[in-house]
Amino acid sequence: MNNQLQDYNPSGIAEINGNLLGLPFDYDSANLIVFAVPWEVTVSYGAGTANGPQRILDASLQIDLFDFDHPDGWKQGIFMLEIPQDILEKNNYYRQEAAKIIERQAQGKALTDTPDLTPVLTAINQAGEQVNQWLFTQCQTAINQGKQVAVIGGDHSSPLGYFQALATKYENYGILHIDAHADLRDAYEEFEFSHASIMFNAMKIPQISKLVQVAIRDICQDEVDIINNSNERIIAYYEPAIKQKLYSGMTWINLCQEIISHLPENVYISFDVDGLDPKLCPHTGTPVPGGLELEQAYCLFRELVNSGRKIIGFDVCEVGDAEWDGNVGARIVYKLANLLFLSQTKI
């Protein structure tokens, strides 16, 4: 592997070797291990994000390695494990099963009506738990070997097992959450591990001391109540309030610094691409007008690093099954990989 690195030309054409960006690393030689979670069983609007990891992998081969924030960031070693086909196959099966439940609810009928769908719901929740447990075990193994970890979804339910693994290493960490949605619904549509419940489930982890949400613009009253009653454990920066401040003359960089001031020293970034303007990832599961520009998000992350805080992990979720979405998603993954490494090594 070291010999490969000596012969490697970062300005050359990416090799199709199964790894992100065609980089010449394996599990042992990489600092950052990337797990794909092709899971979108409970998606309630547009499907396709289970293919997000493959789209990101394919698109990553077109990205130049020079990064303005950390030109040598790729040298840390980045390795993406093979996309688990067994999870993708289970996803395809349970996705169809979940559609029956979603349709029944849309009709205003009980799951216990004929045919009784409660066993289907139980099976879906168990399958979600198995995916979480698999990811927890994989992440904990990597963390115990001194690796950094990233997750590529799937829908936004994907990283829960990683949150739980980080809680075994850090007594206290915060989540910086980019999203159009608060994802604070309790078992949305009765699915315990719904994409719309990821942050509700995260808040069950006591080691997560702070959740700071940015670009939220599609939210229900129950979620607003959870935020308002969280004793500032959850801080929401709603899109209308963000825009109003910017229109009033506040600079984005000053607002970024304010947002970051709420976070503890160790920060996990959870990036649902529907937090961006939908022109950037139009095929995401639940697109909402408005949102951040890509450089606005990067600026926020830069200010996080500049503040001296450490990025301890990240996920990128809800990338749709389309070439353009994969292109944007791959760039986000690479940017976060470089900023994570920069934050860990910055003095």
PDB file of C-alpha atoms in Angstrom, residues 30-303:
ATOM      1  CA  ALA A  30      -6.806   4.650   6.005  1.00  0.00           C
ATOM      2  CA  ASN A  31      -7.505   7.131   8.785  1.00  0.00           C
ATOM      3  CA  LEU A  32     -11.149   7.614   7.739  1.00  0.00           C
ATOM      4  CA  ILE A  33     -13.393   4.591   7.227  1.00  0.00           C
ATOM      5  CA  VAL A  34     -16.600   5.236   5.303  1.00  0.00           C
ATOM      6  CA  PHE A  35     -19.608   2.951   5.726  1.00  0.00           C
ATOM      7  CA  ALA A  36     -22.437   2.892   3.210  1.00  0.00           C
ATOM      8  CA  VAL A  37     -25.929   2.249   4.591  1.00  0.00           C
ATOM      9  CA  PRO A  38     -28.244   1.715   1.584  1.00  0.00           C
ATOM     10  CA  TRP A  39     -31.441   1.880   3.636  1.00  0.00           C
ATOM     11  CA  GLU A  40     -34.633   3.870   2.985  1.00  0.00           C
ATOM     12  CA  VAL A  41     -37.364   1.505   4.112  1.00  0.00           C
ATOM     13  CA  THR A  42     -39.557   4.162   5.751  1.00  0.00           C
ATOM     14  CA  VAL A  43     -39.218   6.889   3.137  1.00  0.00           C
ATOM     15  CA  SER A  44     -42.640   8.477   2.767  1.00  0.00           C
ATOM     16  CA  TYR A  45     -42.245  10.630  -0.352  1.00  0.00           C
ATOM     17  CA  GLY A  46     -39.613  10.114  -3.059  1.00  0.00           C
ATOM     18  CA  ALA A  47     -37.589   6.876  -3.153  1.00  0.00           C
ATOM     19  CA  GLY A  48     -34.065   6.345  -4.491  1.00  0.00           C
ATOM     20  CA  THR A  49     -31.758   7.372  -1.646  1.00  0.00           C
ATOM     21  CA  ALA A  50     -30.775   3.733  -1.005  1.00  0.00           C
ATOM     22  CA  ASN A  51     -28.762   4.094  -4.225  1.00  0.00           C
ATOM     23  CA  GLY A  52     -27.127   7.297  -2.900  1.00  0.00           C
ATOM     24  CA  PRO A  53     -23.917   5.552  -1.783  1.00  0.00           C
ATOM     25  CA  GLN A  54     -23.373   4.074  -5.259  1.00  0.00           C
ATOM     26  CA  ARG A  55     -24.109   7.421  -6.920  1.00  0.00           C
ATOM     27  CA  ILE A  56     -21.626   9.149  -4.596  1.00  0.00           C
ATOM     28  CA  LEU A  57     -18.978   6.485  -5.218  1.00  0.00           C
ATOM     29  CA  ASP A  58     -19.394   6.766  -8.996  1.00  0.00           C
ATOM     30  CA  ALA A  59     -19.340  10.578  -8.979  1.00  0.00           C
ATOM     31  CA  SER A  60     -16.331  10.795  -6.662  1.00  0.00           C
ATOM     32  CA  LEU A  61     -14.052   9.603  -9.461  1.00  0.00           C
ATOM     33  CA  GLN A  62     -14.647  12.925 -11.259  1.00  0.00           C
ATOM     34  CA  ILE A  63     -13.527  15.117  -8.336  1.00  0.00           C
ATOM     35  CA  ASP A  64     -10.094  16.745  -8.290  1.00  0.00           C
ATOM     36  CA  LEU A  65      -8.261  16.056  -5.041  1.00  0.00           C
ATOM     37  CA  PHE A  66      -6.967  19.570  -4.385  1.00  0.00           C
ATOM     38  CA  ASP A  67      -9.048  21.008  -1.560  1.00  0.00           C
ATOM     39  CA  PHE A  68      -8.872  24.718  -0.719  1.00  0.00           C
ATOM     40  CA  ASP A  69      -9.295  24.101   3.001  1.00  0.00           C
ATOM     41  CA  HIS A  70      -6.828  21.219   3.273  1.00  0.00           C
ATOM     42  CA  PRO A  71      -4.827  20.572   0.065  1.00  0.00           C
ATOM     43  CA  ASP A  72      -3.234  17.417   1.483  1.00  0.00           C
ATOM     44  CA  GLY A  73      -6.379  16.161   3.202  1.00  0.00           C
ATOM     45  CA  TRP A  74      -6.572  13.068   1.004  1.00  0.00           C
ATOM     46  CA  LYS A  75      -3.219  11.874   2.398  1.00  0.00           C
ATOM     47  CA  GLN A  76      -4.912  10.964   5.686  1.00  0.00           C
ATOM     48  CA  GLY A  77      -6.217   7.890   3.899  1.00  0.00           C
ATOM     49  CA  ILE A  78      -9.906   7.522   3.060  1.00  0.00           C
ATOM     50  CA  PHE A  79     -11.422   4.092   2.512  1.00  0.00           C
ATOM     51  CA  MET A  80     -15.021   3.200   1.736  1.00  0.00           C
ATOM     52  CA  LEU A  81     -16.039  -0.370   2.393  1.00  0.00           C
ATOM     53  CA  GLU A  82     -17.993  -2.227  -0.246  1.00  0.00           C
ATOM     54  CA  ILE A  83     -21.670  -1.291  -0.275  1.00  0.00           C
ATOM     55  CA  PRO A  84     -23.404  -4.123   1.639  1.00  0.00           C
ATOM     56  CA  GLN A  85     -25.642  -5.822  -0.913  1.00  0.00           C
ATOM     57  CA  ASP A  86     -27.461  -7.855   1.733  1.00  0.00           C
ATOM     58  CA  ILE A  87     -28.661  -4.627   3.377  1.00  0.00           C
ATOM     59  CA  LEU A  88     -29.695  -3.228  -0.016  1.00  0.00           C
ATOM     60  CA  GLU A  89     -31.680  -6.400  -0.774  1.00  0.00           C
ATOM     61  CA  LYS A  90     -33.383  -6.282   2.646  1.00  0.00           C
ATOM     62  CA  ASN A  91     -34.133  -2.615   2.014  1.00  0.00           C
ATOM     63  CA  ASN A  92     -35.831  -3.399  -1.295  1.00  0.00           C
ATOM     64  CA  TYR A  93     -38.014  -6.042   0.367  1.00  0.00           C
ATOM     65  CA  TYR A  94     -38.991  -4.068   3.461  1.00  0.00           C
ATOM     66  CA  ARG A  95     -39.536  -0.900   1.438  1.00  0.00           C
ATOM     67  CA  GLN A  96     -42.407  -2.651  -0.350  1.00  0.00           C
ATOM     68  CA  GLU A  97     -43.751  -3.920   2.980  1.00  0.00           C
ATOM     69  CA  ALA A  98     -43.615  -0.420   4.476  1.00  0.00           C
ATOM     70  CA  ALA A  99     -45.549   0.951   1.499  1.00  0.00           C
ATOM     71  CA  LYS A 100     -48.527  -1.192   2.571  1.00  0.00           C
ATOM     72  CA  ILE A 101     -48.495   0.448   6.013  1.00  0.00           C
ATOM     73  CA  ILE A 102     -48.109   3.957   4.633  1.00  0.00           C
ATOM     74  CA  GLU A 103     -50.995   3.357   2.212  1.00  0.00           C
ATOM     75  CA  ARG A 104     -53.221   1.966   4.995  1.00  0.00           C
ATOM     76  CA  GLN A 105     -52.552   5.022   7.141  1.00  0.00           C
ATOM     77  CA  ALA A 106     -53.231   7.359   4.207  1.00  0.00           C
ATOM     78  CA  GLN A 107     -56.675   5.734   3.962  1.00  0.00           C
ATOM     79  CA  GLY A 108     -57.291   6.529   7.630  1.00  0.00           C
ATOM     80  CA  LYS A 109     -57.669   2.856   8.522  1.00  0.00           C
ATOM     81  CA  ALA A 110     -56.181   0.919  11.453  1.00  0.00           C
ATOM     82  CA  LEU A 111     -53.271  -1.464  10.936  1.00  0.00           C
ATOM     83  CA  THR A 112     -55.363  -4.146  12.665  1.00  0.00           C
ATOM     84  CA  ASP A 113     -57.960  -4.069   9.879  1.00  0.00           C
ATOM     85  CA  THR A 114     -57.980  -7.028   7.488  1.00  0.00           C
ATOM     86  CA  PRO A 115     -55.351  -7.981   6.526  1.00  0.00           C
ATOM     87  CA  ASP A 116     -53.676  -7.224   9.877  1.00  0.00           C
ATOM     88  CA  LEU A 117     -50.475  -5.286   9.197  1.00  0.00           C
ATOM     89  CA  THR A 118     -49.151  -5.151  12.772  1.00  0.00           C
ATOM     90  CA  PRO A 119     -46.818  -8.159  12.193  1.00  0.00           C
ATOM     91  CA  VAL A 120     -45.435  -6.323   9.132  1.00  0.00           C
ATOM     92  CA  LEU A 121     -44.736  -3.245  11.262  1.00  0.00           C
ATOM     93  CA  THR A 122     -42.982  -5.386  13.885  1.00  0.00           C
ATOM     94  CA  ALA A 123     -40.805  -7.016  11.209  1.00  0.00           C
ATOM     95  CA  ILE A 124     -39.866  -3.616   9.724  1.00  0.00           C
ATOM     96  CA  ASN A 125     -38.914  -2.223  13.144  1.00  0.00           C
ATOM     97  CA  GLN A 126     -36.818  -5.333  13.847  1.00  0.00           C
ATOM     98  CA  ALA A 127     -35.062  -4.986  10.484  1.00  0.00           C
ATOM     99  CA  GLY A 128     -34.250  -1.352  11.307  1.00  0.00           C
ATOM    100  CA  GLU A 129     -32.850  -2.422  14.665  1.00  0.00           C
ATOM    101  CA  GLN A 130     -30.640  -5.016  12.942  1.00  0.00           C
ATOM    102  CA  VAL A 131     -29.206  -2.393  10.577  1.00  0.00           C
ATOM    103  CA  ASN A 132     -28.508  -0.101  13.560  1.00  0.00           C
ATOM    104  CA  GLN A 133     -26.787  -2.935  15.413  1.00  0.00           C
ATOM    105  CA  TRP A 134     -24.693  -3.837  12.375  1.00  0.00           C
ATOM    106  CA  LEU A 135     -23.545  -0.234  11.959  1.00  0.00           C
ATOM    107  CA  PHE A 136     -22.907   0.143  15.702  1.00  0.00           C
ATOM    108  CA  THR A 137     -20.623  -2.917  15.671  1.00  0.00           C
ATOM    109  CA  GLN A 138     -18.766  -1.845  12.508  1.00  0.00           C
ATOM    110  CA  CYS A 139     -18.236   1.706  13.791  1.00  0.00           C
ATOM    111  CA  GLN A 140     -17.174   0.633  17.264  1.00  0.00           C
ATOM    112  CA  THR A 141     -14.608  -1.776  15.804  1.00  0.00           C
ATOM    113  CA  ALA A 142     -13.155   1.015  13.629  1.00  0.00           C
ATOM    114  CA  ILE A 143     -13.169   3.539  16.504  1.00  0.00           C
ATOM    115  CA  ASN A 144     -11.406   1.052  18.778  1.00  0.00           C
ATOM    116  CA  GLN A 145      -8.651   0.786  16.159  1.00  0.00           C
ATOM    117  CA  GLY A 146      -8.154   4.549  16.274  1.00  0.00           C
ATOM    118  CA  LYS A 147     -10.002   5.212  13.025  1.00  0.00           C
ATOM    119  CA  GLN A 148     -12.314   8.098  12.198  1.00  0.00           C
ATOM    120  CA  VAL A 149     -15.665   7.104  10.723  1.00  0.00           C
ATOM    121  CA  ALA A 150     -18.164   8.556   8.254  1.00  0.00           C
ATOM    122  CA  VAL A 151     -21.536   7.231   7.088  1.00  0.00           C
ATOM    123  CA  ILE A 152     -23.218   7.634   3.711  1.00  0.00           C
ATOM    124  CA  GLY A 153     -26.984   6.951   3.622  1.00  0.00           C
ATOM    125  CA  GLY A 154     -29.599   5.956   2.612  1.00  0.00           C
ATOM    126  CA  ASP A 155     -32.275   7.962   4.243  1.00  0.00           C
ATOM    127  CA  HIS A 156     -31.613   9.917   7.412  1.00  0.00           C
ATOM    128  CA  SER A 157     -32.373   6.975   9.698  1.00  0.00           C
ATOM    129  CA  SER A 158     -29.040   5.498   8.535  1.00  0.00           C
ATOM    130  CA  PRO A 159     -26.505   6.891  11.067  1.00  0.00           C
ATOM    131  CA  LEU A 160     -28.237   5.982  14.373  1.00  0.00           C
ATOM    132  CA  GLY A 161     -25.912   3.056  15.092  1.00  0.00           C
ATOM    133  CA  TYR A 162     -22.942   5.388  14.600  1.00  0.00           C
ATOM    134  CA  PHE A 163     -24.379   7.917  17.074  1.00  0.00           C
ATOM    135  CA  GLN A 164     -24.581   5.075  19.590  1.00  0.00           C
ATOM    136  CA  ALA A 165     -21.011   3.957  18.872  1.00  0.00           C
ATOM    137  CA  LEU A 166     -19.666   7.486  19.412  1.00  0.00           C
ATOM    138  CA  ALA A 167     -21.477   7.556  22.760  1.00  0.00           C
ATOM    139  CA  THR A 168     -19.223   4.713  23.931  1.00  0.00           C
ATOM    140  CA  LYS A 169     -16.153   6.880  23.240  1.00  0.00           C
ATOM    141  CA  TYR A 170     -17.296  10.415  24.108  1.00  0.00           C
ATOM    142  CA  GLU A 171     -19.007  11.316  27.368  1.00  0.00           C
ATOM    143  CA  ASN A 172     -20.332  14.472  25.746  1.00  0.00           C
ATOM    144  CA  TYR A 173     -20.734  15.533  22.140  1.00  0.00           C
ATOM    145  CA  GLY A 174     -22.963  17.766  20.065  1.00  0.00           C
ATOM    146  CA  ILE A 175     -24.646  17.341  16.697  1.00  0.00           C
ATOM    147  CA  LEU A 176     -24.657  20.063  14.062  1.00  0.00           C
ATOM    148  CA  HIS A 177     -27.638  19.108  11.945  1.00  0.00           C
ATOM    149  CA  ILE A 178     -28.225  20.504   8.436  1.00  0.00           C
ATOM    150  CA  ASP A 179     -31.750  19.683   7.278  1.00  0.00           C
ATOM    151  CA  ALA A 180     -35.025  21.060   5.945  1.00  0.00           C
ATOM    152  CA  HIS A 181     -36.755  18.938   8.612  1.00  0.00           C
ATOM    153  CA  ALA A 182     -36.282  18.695  12.371  1.00  0.00           C
ATOM    154  CA  ASP A 183     -36.619  14.857  12.311  1.00  0.00           C
ATOM    155  CA  LEU A 184     -37.988  14.974  15.876  1.00  0.00           C
ATOM    156  CA  ARG A 185     -41.114  12.892  15.279  1.00  0.00           C
ATOM    157  CA  ASP A 186     -41.796  10.045  17.699  1.00  0.00           C
ATOM    158  CA  ALA A 187     -41.963   6.865  15.561  1.00  0.00           C
ATOM    159  CA  TYR A 188     -43.284   8.679  12.480  1.00  0.00           C
ATOM    160  CA  GLU A 189     -45.982   6.609  10.719  1.00  0.00           C
ATOM    161  CA  GLU A 190     -45.403   4.087  13.567  1.00  0.00           C
ATOM    162  CA  PHE A 191     -41.931   3.202  12.242  1.00  0.00           C
ATOM    163  CA  GLU A 192     -39.589   3.288  15.242  1.00  0.00           C
ATOM    164  CA  PHE A 193     -36.564   4.029  13.041  1.00  0.00           C
ATOM    165  CA  SER A 194     -38.206   6.375  10.557  1.00  0.00           C
ATOM    166  CA  HIS A 195     -36.091   8.862   8.626  1.00  0.00           C
ATOM    167  CA  ALA A 196     -38.283  11.514  10.279  1.00  0.00           C
ATOM    168  CA  SER A 197     -37.389  10.212  13.769  1.00  0.00           C
ATOM    169  CA  ILE A 198     -33.578  10.183  13.640  1.00  0.00           C
ATOM    170  CA  MET A 199     -33.074  13.170  15.947  1.00  0.00           C
ATOM    171  CA  PHE A 200     -35.892  12.070  18.269  1.00  0.00           C
ATOM    172  CA  ASN A 201     -33.974   8.793  18.643  1.00  0.00           C
ATOM    173  CA  ALA A 202     -30.643  10.627  18.952  1.00  0.00           C
ATOM    174  CA  MET A 203     -32.013  12.610  21.887  1.00  0.00           C
ATOM    175  CA  LYS A 204     -32.457   9.301  23.760  1.00  0.00           C
ATOM    176  CA  ILE A 205     -28.639   9.076  23.866  1.00  0.00           C
ATOM    177  CA  PRO A 206     -27.580  10.949  27.039  1.00  0.00           C
ATOM    178  CA  GLN A 207     -24.036  11.593  25.769  1.00  0.00           C
ATOM    179  CA  ILE A 208     -25.466  13.881  23.048  1.00  0.00           C
ATOM    180  CA  SER A 209     -25.552  17.103  25.043  1.00  0.00           C
ATOM    181  CA  LYS A 210     -26.581  19.469  22.255  1.00  0.00           C
ATOM    182  CA  LEU A 211     -28.410  19.381  18.959  1.00  0.00           C
ATOM    183  CA  VAL A 212     -28.093  22.499  16.806  1.00  0.00           C
ATOM    184  CA  GLN A 213     -30.333  22.437  13.735  1.00  0.00           C
ATOM    185  CA  VAL A 214     -29.831  24.709  10.720  1.00  0.00           C
ATOM    186  CA  ALA A 215     -32.088  25.507   7.727  1.00  0.00           C
ATOM    187  CA  ILE A 216     -35.227  23.883   9.200  1.00  0.00           C
ATOM    188  CA  ARG A 217     -38.251  24.965   7.165  1.00  0.00           C
ATOM    189  CA  ASP A 218     -40.763  22.081   7.174  1.00  0.00           C
ATOM    190  CA  ILE A 219     -41.820  21.219  10.729  1.00  0.00           C
ATOM    191  CA  CYS A 220     -44.870  20.152  12.741  1.00  0.00           C
ATOM    192  CA  GLN A 221     -46.203  21.609  15.999  1.00  0.00           C
ATOM    193  CA  ASP A 222     -45.125  18.579  18.062  1.00  0.00           C
ATOM    194  CA  GLU A 223     -41.525  19.085  16.918  1.00  0.00           C
ATOM    195  CA  VAL A 224     -41.631  22.801  17.723  1.00  0.00           C
ATOM    196  CA  ASP A 225     -42.889  21.880  21.199  1.00  0.00           C
ATOM    197  CA  ILE A 226     -40.040  19.393  21.684  1.00  0.00           C
ATOM    198  CA  ILE A 227     -37.510  22.077  20.734  1.00  0.00           C
ATOM    199  CA  ASN A 228     -39.135  24.714  22.942  1.00  0.00           C
ATOM    200  CA  ASN A 229     -39.324  22.325  25.913  1.00  0.00           C
ATOM    201  CA  SER A 230     -35.777  20.919  25.532  1.00  0.00           C
ATOM    202  CA  ASN A 231     -34.211  23.357  28.014  1.00  0.00           C
ATOM    203  CA  GLU A 232     -31.928  24.498  25.153  1.00  0.00           C
ATOM    204  CA  ARG A 233     -30.568  20.995  24.582  1.00  0.00           C
ATOM    205  CA  ILE A 234     -31.996  21.546  21.086  1.00  0.00           C
ATOM    206  CA  ILE A 235     -31.371  24.875  19.340  1.00  0.00           C
ATOM    207  CA  ALA A 236     -33.142  25.443  16.027  1.00  0.00           C
ATOM    208  CA  TYR A 237     -32.118  27.978  13.418  1.00  0.00           C
ATOM    209  CA  TYR A 238     -35.241  28.082  11.271  1.00  0.00           C
ATOM    210  CA  GLU A 239     -34.880  29.078   7.647  1.00  0.00           C
ATOM    211  CA  PRO A 240     -37.261  32.087   7.840  1.00  0.00           C
ATOM    212  CA  ALA A 241     -35.340  33.503  10.827  1.00  0.00           C
ATOM    213  CA  ILE A 242     -31.989  32.923   9.104  1.00  0.00           C
ATOM    214  CA  LYS A 243     -33.158  34.713   5.952  1.00  0.00           C
ATOM    215  CA  GLN A 244     -34.700  37.574   7.920  1.00  0.00           C
ATOM    216  CA  LYS A 245     -31.392  38.173   9.728  1.00  0.00           C
ATOM    217  CA  LEU A 246     -29.458  38.095   6.447  1.00  0.00           C
ATOM    218  CA  TYR A 247     -31.950  40.436   4.767  1.00  0.00           C
ATOM    219  CA  SER A 248     -31.580  42.797   7.734  1.00  0.00           C
ATOM    220  CA  GLY A 249     -27.837  43.098   7.128  1.00  0.00           C
ATOM    221  CA  MET A 250     -26.346  40.469   9.432  1.00  0.00           C
ATOM    222  CA  THR A 251     -23.462  38.666   7.753  1.00  0.00           C
ATOM    223  CA  TRP A 252     -23.595  34.915   7.255  1.00  0.00           C
ATOM    224  CA  ILE A 253     -20.191  34.507   8.872  1.00  0.00           C
ATOM    225  CA  ASN A 254     -21.380  36.261  12.047  1.00  0.00           C
ATOM    226  CA  LEU A 255     -24.465  34.071  12.103  1.00  0.00           C
ATOM    227  CA  CYS A 256     -22.270  30.979  11.640  1.00  0.00           C
ATOM    228  CA  GLN A 257     -20.210  32.017  14.658  1.00  0.00           C
ATOM    229  CA  GLU A 258     -23.392  32.457  16.688  1.00  0.00           C
ATOM    230  CA  ILE A 259     -24.685  29.034  15.628  1.00  0.00           C
ATOM    231  CA  ILE A 260     -21.398  27.366  16.567  1.00  0.00           C
ATOM    232  CA  SER A 261     -21.248  29.076  19.961  1.00  0.00           C
ATOM    233  CA  HIS A 262     -23.977  26.698  21.169  1.00  0.00           C
ATOM    234  CA  LEU A 263     -21.902  23.578  20.446  1.00  0.00           C
ATOM    235  CA  PRO A 264     -19.523  21.701  22.783  1.00  0.00           C
ATOM    236  CA  GLU A 265     -15.907  20.872  21.947  1.00  0.00           C
ATOM    237  CA  ASN A 266     -16.649  17.622  20.110  1.00  0.00           C
ATOM    238  CA  VAL A 267     -19.086  17.961  17.233  1.00  0.00           C
ATOM    239  CA  TYR A 268     -20.682  15.470  14.878  1.00  0.00           C
ATOM    240  CA  ILE A 269     -22.078  16.803  11.581  1.00  0.00           C
ATOM    241  CA  SER A 270     -25.288  15.217  10.307  1.00  0.00           C
ATOM    242  CA  PHE A 271     -25.937  16.472   6.790  1.00  0.00           C
ATOM    243  CA  ASP A 272     -29.262  15.774   5.131  1.00  0.00           C
ATOM    244  CA  VAL A 273     -28.845  17.208   1.638  1.00  0.00           C
ATOM    245  CA  ASP A 274     -32.427  18.481   1.632  1.00  0.00           C
ATOM    246  CA  GLY A 275     -31.081  21.208   3.922  1.00  0.00           C
ATOM    247  CA  LEU A 276     -29.606  22.666   0.732  1.00  0.00           C
ATOM    248  CA  ASP A 277     -31.428  24.529  -2.004  1.00  0.00           C
ATOM    249  CA  PRO A 278     -33.156  21.716  -3.989  1.00  0.00           C
ATOM    250  CA  LYS A 279     -31.400  22.757  -7.197  1.00  0.00           C
ATOM    251  CA  LEU A 280     -28.313  21.102  -5.681  1.00  0.00           C
ATOM    252  CA  CYS A 281     -29.903  17.716  -4.925  1.00  0.00           C
ATOM    253  CA  PRO A 282     -33.301  17.757  -6.645  1.00  0.00           C
ATOM    254  CA  HIS A 283     -33.861  13.995  -6.315  1.00  0.00           C
ATOM    255  CA  THR A 284     -33.538  13.924  -2.528  1.00  0.00           C
ATOM    256  CA  GLY A 285     -36.333  12.095  -0.672  1.00  0.00           C
ATOM    257  CA  THR A 286     -38.295  15.126   0.574  1.00  0.00           C
ATOM    258  CA  PRO A 287     -37.212  18.332  -1.207  1.00  0.00           C
ATOM    259  CA  VAL A 288     -38.324  21.696   0.210  1.00  0.00           C
ATOM    260  CA  PRO A 289     -37.890  25.118  -1.479  1.00  0.00           C
ATOM    261  CA  GLY A 290     -35.314  27.406   0.121  1.00  0.00           C
ATOM    262  CA  GLY A 291     -32.268  26.169   1.987  1.00  0.00           C
ATOM    263  CA  LEU A 292     -28.553  26.753   2.009  1.00  0.00           C
ATOM    264  CA  GLU A 293     -26.119  27.212  -0.830  1.00  0.00           C
ATOM    265  CA  LEU A 294     -23.258  24.716  -0.733  1.00  0.00           C
ATOM    266  CA  GLU A 295     -20.675  27.367   0.132  1.00  0.00           C
ATOM    267  CA  GLN A 296     -22.891  28.608   2.964  1.00  0.00           C
ATOM    268  CA  ALA A 297     -22.765  25.133   4.485  1.00  0.00           C
ATOM    269  CA  TYR A 298     -19.000  24.914   3.949  1.00  0.00           C
ATOM    270  CA  CYS A 299     -18.549  28.337   5.551  1.00  0.00           C
ATOM    271  CA  LEU A 300     -20.432  27.097   8.625  1.00  0.00           C
ATOM    272  CA  PHE A 301     -18.184  24.044   8.833  1.00  0.00           C
ATOM    273  CA  ARG A 302     -15.043  26.162   8.376  1.00  0.00           C
ATOM    274  CA  GLU A 303     -16.107  28.395  11.249  1.00  0.00           C
TER     275      GLU A 303
END
